[in-house]
mmCIF file of C-alpha atoms in Angstrom:
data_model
loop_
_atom_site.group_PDB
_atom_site.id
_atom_site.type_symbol
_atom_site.label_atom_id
_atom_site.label_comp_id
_atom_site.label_asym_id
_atom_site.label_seq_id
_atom_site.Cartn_x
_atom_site.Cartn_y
_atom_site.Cartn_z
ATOM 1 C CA UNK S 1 0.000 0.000 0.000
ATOM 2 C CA UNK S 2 2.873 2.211 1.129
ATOM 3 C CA UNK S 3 4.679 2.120 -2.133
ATOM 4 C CA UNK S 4 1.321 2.560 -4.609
ATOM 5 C CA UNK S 5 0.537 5.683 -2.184
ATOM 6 C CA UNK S 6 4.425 6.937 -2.785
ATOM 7 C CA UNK S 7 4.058 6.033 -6.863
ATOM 8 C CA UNK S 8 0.830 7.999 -6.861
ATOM 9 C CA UNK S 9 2.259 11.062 -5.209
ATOM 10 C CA UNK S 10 5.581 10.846 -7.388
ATOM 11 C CA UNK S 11 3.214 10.443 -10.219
ATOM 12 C CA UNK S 12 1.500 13.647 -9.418
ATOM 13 C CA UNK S 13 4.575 15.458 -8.543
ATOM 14 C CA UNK S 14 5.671 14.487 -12.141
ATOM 15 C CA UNK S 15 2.591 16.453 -13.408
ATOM 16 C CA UNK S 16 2.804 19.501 -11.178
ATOM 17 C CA UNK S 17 5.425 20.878 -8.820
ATOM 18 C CA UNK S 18 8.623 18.389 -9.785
ATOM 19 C CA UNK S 19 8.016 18.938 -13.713
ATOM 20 C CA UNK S 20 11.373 21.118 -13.987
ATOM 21 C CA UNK S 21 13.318 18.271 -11.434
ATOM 22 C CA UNK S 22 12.094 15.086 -13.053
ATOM 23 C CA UNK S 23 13.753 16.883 -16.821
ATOM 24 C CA UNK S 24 16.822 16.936 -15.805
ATOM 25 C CA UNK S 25 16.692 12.917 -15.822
ATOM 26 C CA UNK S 26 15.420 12.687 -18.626
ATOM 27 C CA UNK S 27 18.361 10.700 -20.991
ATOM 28 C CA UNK S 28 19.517 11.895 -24.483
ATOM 29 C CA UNK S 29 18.554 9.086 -26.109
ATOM 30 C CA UNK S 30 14.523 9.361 -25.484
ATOM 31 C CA UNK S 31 13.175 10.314 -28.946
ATOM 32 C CA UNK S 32 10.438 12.043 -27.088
ATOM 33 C CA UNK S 33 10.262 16.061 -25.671
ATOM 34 C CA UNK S 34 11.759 16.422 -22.154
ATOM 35 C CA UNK S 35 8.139 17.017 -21.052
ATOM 36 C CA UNK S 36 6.293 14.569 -23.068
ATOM 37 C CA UNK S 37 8.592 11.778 -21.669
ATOM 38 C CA UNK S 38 8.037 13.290 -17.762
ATOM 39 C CA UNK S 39 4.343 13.787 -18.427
ATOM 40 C CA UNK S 40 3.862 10.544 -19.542
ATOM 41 C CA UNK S 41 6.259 8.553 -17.129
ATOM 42 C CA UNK S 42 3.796 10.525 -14.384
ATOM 43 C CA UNK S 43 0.915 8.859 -15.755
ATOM 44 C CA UNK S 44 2.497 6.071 -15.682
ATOM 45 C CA UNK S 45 3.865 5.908 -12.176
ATOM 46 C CA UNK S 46 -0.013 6.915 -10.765
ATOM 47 C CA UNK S 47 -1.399 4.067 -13.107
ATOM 48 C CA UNK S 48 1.007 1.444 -11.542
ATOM 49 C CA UNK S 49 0.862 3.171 -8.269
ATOM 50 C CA UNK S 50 -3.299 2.982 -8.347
ATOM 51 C CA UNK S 51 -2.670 -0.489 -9.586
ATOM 52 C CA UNK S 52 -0.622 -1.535 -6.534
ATOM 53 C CA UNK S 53 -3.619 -0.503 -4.337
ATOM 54 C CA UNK S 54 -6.856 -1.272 -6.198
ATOM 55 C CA UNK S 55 -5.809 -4.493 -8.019
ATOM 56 C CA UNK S 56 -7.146 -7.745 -6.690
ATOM 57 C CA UNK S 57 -5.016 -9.613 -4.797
ATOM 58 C CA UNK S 58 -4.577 -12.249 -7.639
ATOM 59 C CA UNK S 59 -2.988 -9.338 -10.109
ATOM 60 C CA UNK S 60 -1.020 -7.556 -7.089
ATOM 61 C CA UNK S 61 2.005 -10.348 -7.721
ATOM 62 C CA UNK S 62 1.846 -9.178 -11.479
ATOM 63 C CA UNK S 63 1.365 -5.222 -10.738
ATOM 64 C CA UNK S 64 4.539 -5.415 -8.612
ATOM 65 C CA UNK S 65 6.635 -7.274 -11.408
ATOM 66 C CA UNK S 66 5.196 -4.371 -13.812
ATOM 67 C CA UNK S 67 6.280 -2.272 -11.094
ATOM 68 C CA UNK S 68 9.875 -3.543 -10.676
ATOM 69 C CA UNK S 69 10.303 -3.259 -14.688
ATOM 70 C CA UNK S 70 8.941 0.614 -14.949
ATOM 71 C CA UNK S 71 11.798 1.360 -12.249
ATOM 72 C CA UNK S 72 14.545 -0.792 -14.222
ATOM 73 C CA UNK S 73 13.225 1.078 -17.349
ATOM 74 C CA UNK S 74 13.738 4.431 -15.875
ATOM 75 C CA UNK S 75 16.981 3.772 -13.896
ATOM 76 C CA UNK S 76 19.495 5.226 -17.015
ATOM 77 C CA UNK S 77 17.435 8.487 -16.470
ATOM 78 C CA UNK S 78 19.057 8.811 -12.779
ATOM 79 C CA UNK S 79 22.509 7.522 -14.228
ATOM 80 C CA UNK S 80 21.777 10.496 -17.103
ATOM 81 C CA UNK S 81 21.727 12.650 -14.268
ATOM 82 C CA UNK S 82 24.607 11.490 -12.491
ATOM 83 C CA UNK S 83 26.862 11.510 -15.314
ATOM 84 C CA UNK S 84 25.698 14.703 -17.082
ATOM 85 C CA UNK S 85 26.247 16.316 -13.324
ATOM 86 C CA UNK S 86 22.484 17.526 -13.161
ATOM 87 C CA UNK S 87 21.375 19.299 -10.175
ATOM 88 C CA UNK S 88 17.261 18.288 -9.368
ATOM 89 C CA UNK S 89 15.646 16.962 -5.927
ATOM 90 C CA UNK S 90 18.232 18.127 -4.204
ATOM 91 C CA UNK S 91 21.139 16.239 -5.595
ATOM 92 C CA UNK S 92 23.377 18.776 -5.872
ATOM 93 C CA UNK S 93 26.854 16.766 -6.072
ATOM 94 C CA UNK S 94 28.164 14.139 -7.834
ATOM 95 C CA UNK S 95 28.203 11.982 -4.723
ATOM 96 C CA UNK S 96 24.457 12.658 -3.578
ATOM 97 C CA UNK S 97 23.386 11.865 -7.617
ATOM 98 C CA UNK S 98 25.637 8.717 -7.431
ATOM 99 C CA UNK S 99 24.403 7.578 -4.120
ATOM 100 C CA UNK S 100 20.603 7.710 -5.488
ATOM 101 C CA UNK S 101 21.701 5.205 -7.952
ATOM 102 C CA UNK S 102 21.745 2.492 -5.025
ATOM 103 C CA UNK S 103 18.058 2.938 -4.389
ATOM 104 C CA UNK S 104 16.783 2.358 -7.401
ATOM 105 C CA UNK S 105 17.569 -1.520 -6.440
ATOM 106 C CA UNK S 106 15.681 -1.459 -3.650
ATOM 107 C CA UNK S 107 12.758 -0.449 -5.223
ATOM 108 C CA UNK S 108 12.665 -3.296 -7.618
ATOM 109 C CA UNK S 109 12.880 -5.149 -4.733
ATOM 110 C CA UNK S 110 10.515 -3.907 -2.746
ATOM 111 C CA UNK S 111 8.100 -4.297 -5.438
ATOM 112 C CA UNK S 112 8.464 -7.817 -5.712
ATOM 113 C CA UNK S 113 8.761 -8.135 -2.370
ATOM 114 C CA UNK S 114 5.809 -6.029 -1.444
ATOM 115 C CA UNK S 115 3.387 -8.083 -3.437
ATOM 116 C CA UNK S 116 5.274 -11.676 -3.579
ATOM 117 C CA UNK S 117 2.225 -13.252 -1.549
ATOM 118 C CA UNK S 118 -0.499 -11.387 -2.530
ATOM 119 C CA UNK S 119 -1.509 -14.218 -5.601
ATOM 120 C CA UNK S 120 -2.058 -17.081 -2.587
#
């Protein structure tokens, strides 16, 4: 529940007052607009984050997995910002952006983990 609630809000931030902040991770390589890619990575994270607490318990194992993939497809936007030396959420130095690279694992995992039991 805790991490749909934080995906919704994240979502919404991504739509409102983060817009500028979630830009500067957005990679190069994305063929789309800055804010296309950050609008629609918002909707995205509230979709999944909605999903996490409205899905029945037999899809919750299955939301998490989609879960754990959207944050393994969006991890090179946080090593884009590390390595490009982008300032956003308060990651103002290279070892602040580098040390948000080691949570990105741990929400994988606590996607799986958060909904590993919800199919029995």
């Amino acid at each position: 529940m805790a991490l749909g609630a934080i995906l919704v809000f994240a979502g919404t931030s991504h739509l409102t007052f983060a817009r500028d902040d979630f830009r500067a991770q957005v990679p190069e390589f994305v063929p789309l607009k800055e804010d296309t890619t950050v609008l629609l990575s918002g909707v995205a994270e509230i979709t999944l984050g909605a999903a996490l607490l409205f899905a029945p318990r037999s899809q919750r194992a299955r939301v998490g997995g989609l879960a754990a993939a959207f944050f393994t497809a969006i991890f090179p936007g946080n090593i884009a910002q590390a390595i490009h030396h982008r300032d956003a959420f308060g990651l103002d130095s290279d070892a602040k952006r580098v040390g948000r690279l080691f949570g990105q694992p741990l929400l994988v995992a606590w996607a799986l983990w958060s909904t590993r039991t919800a199919a029995k």
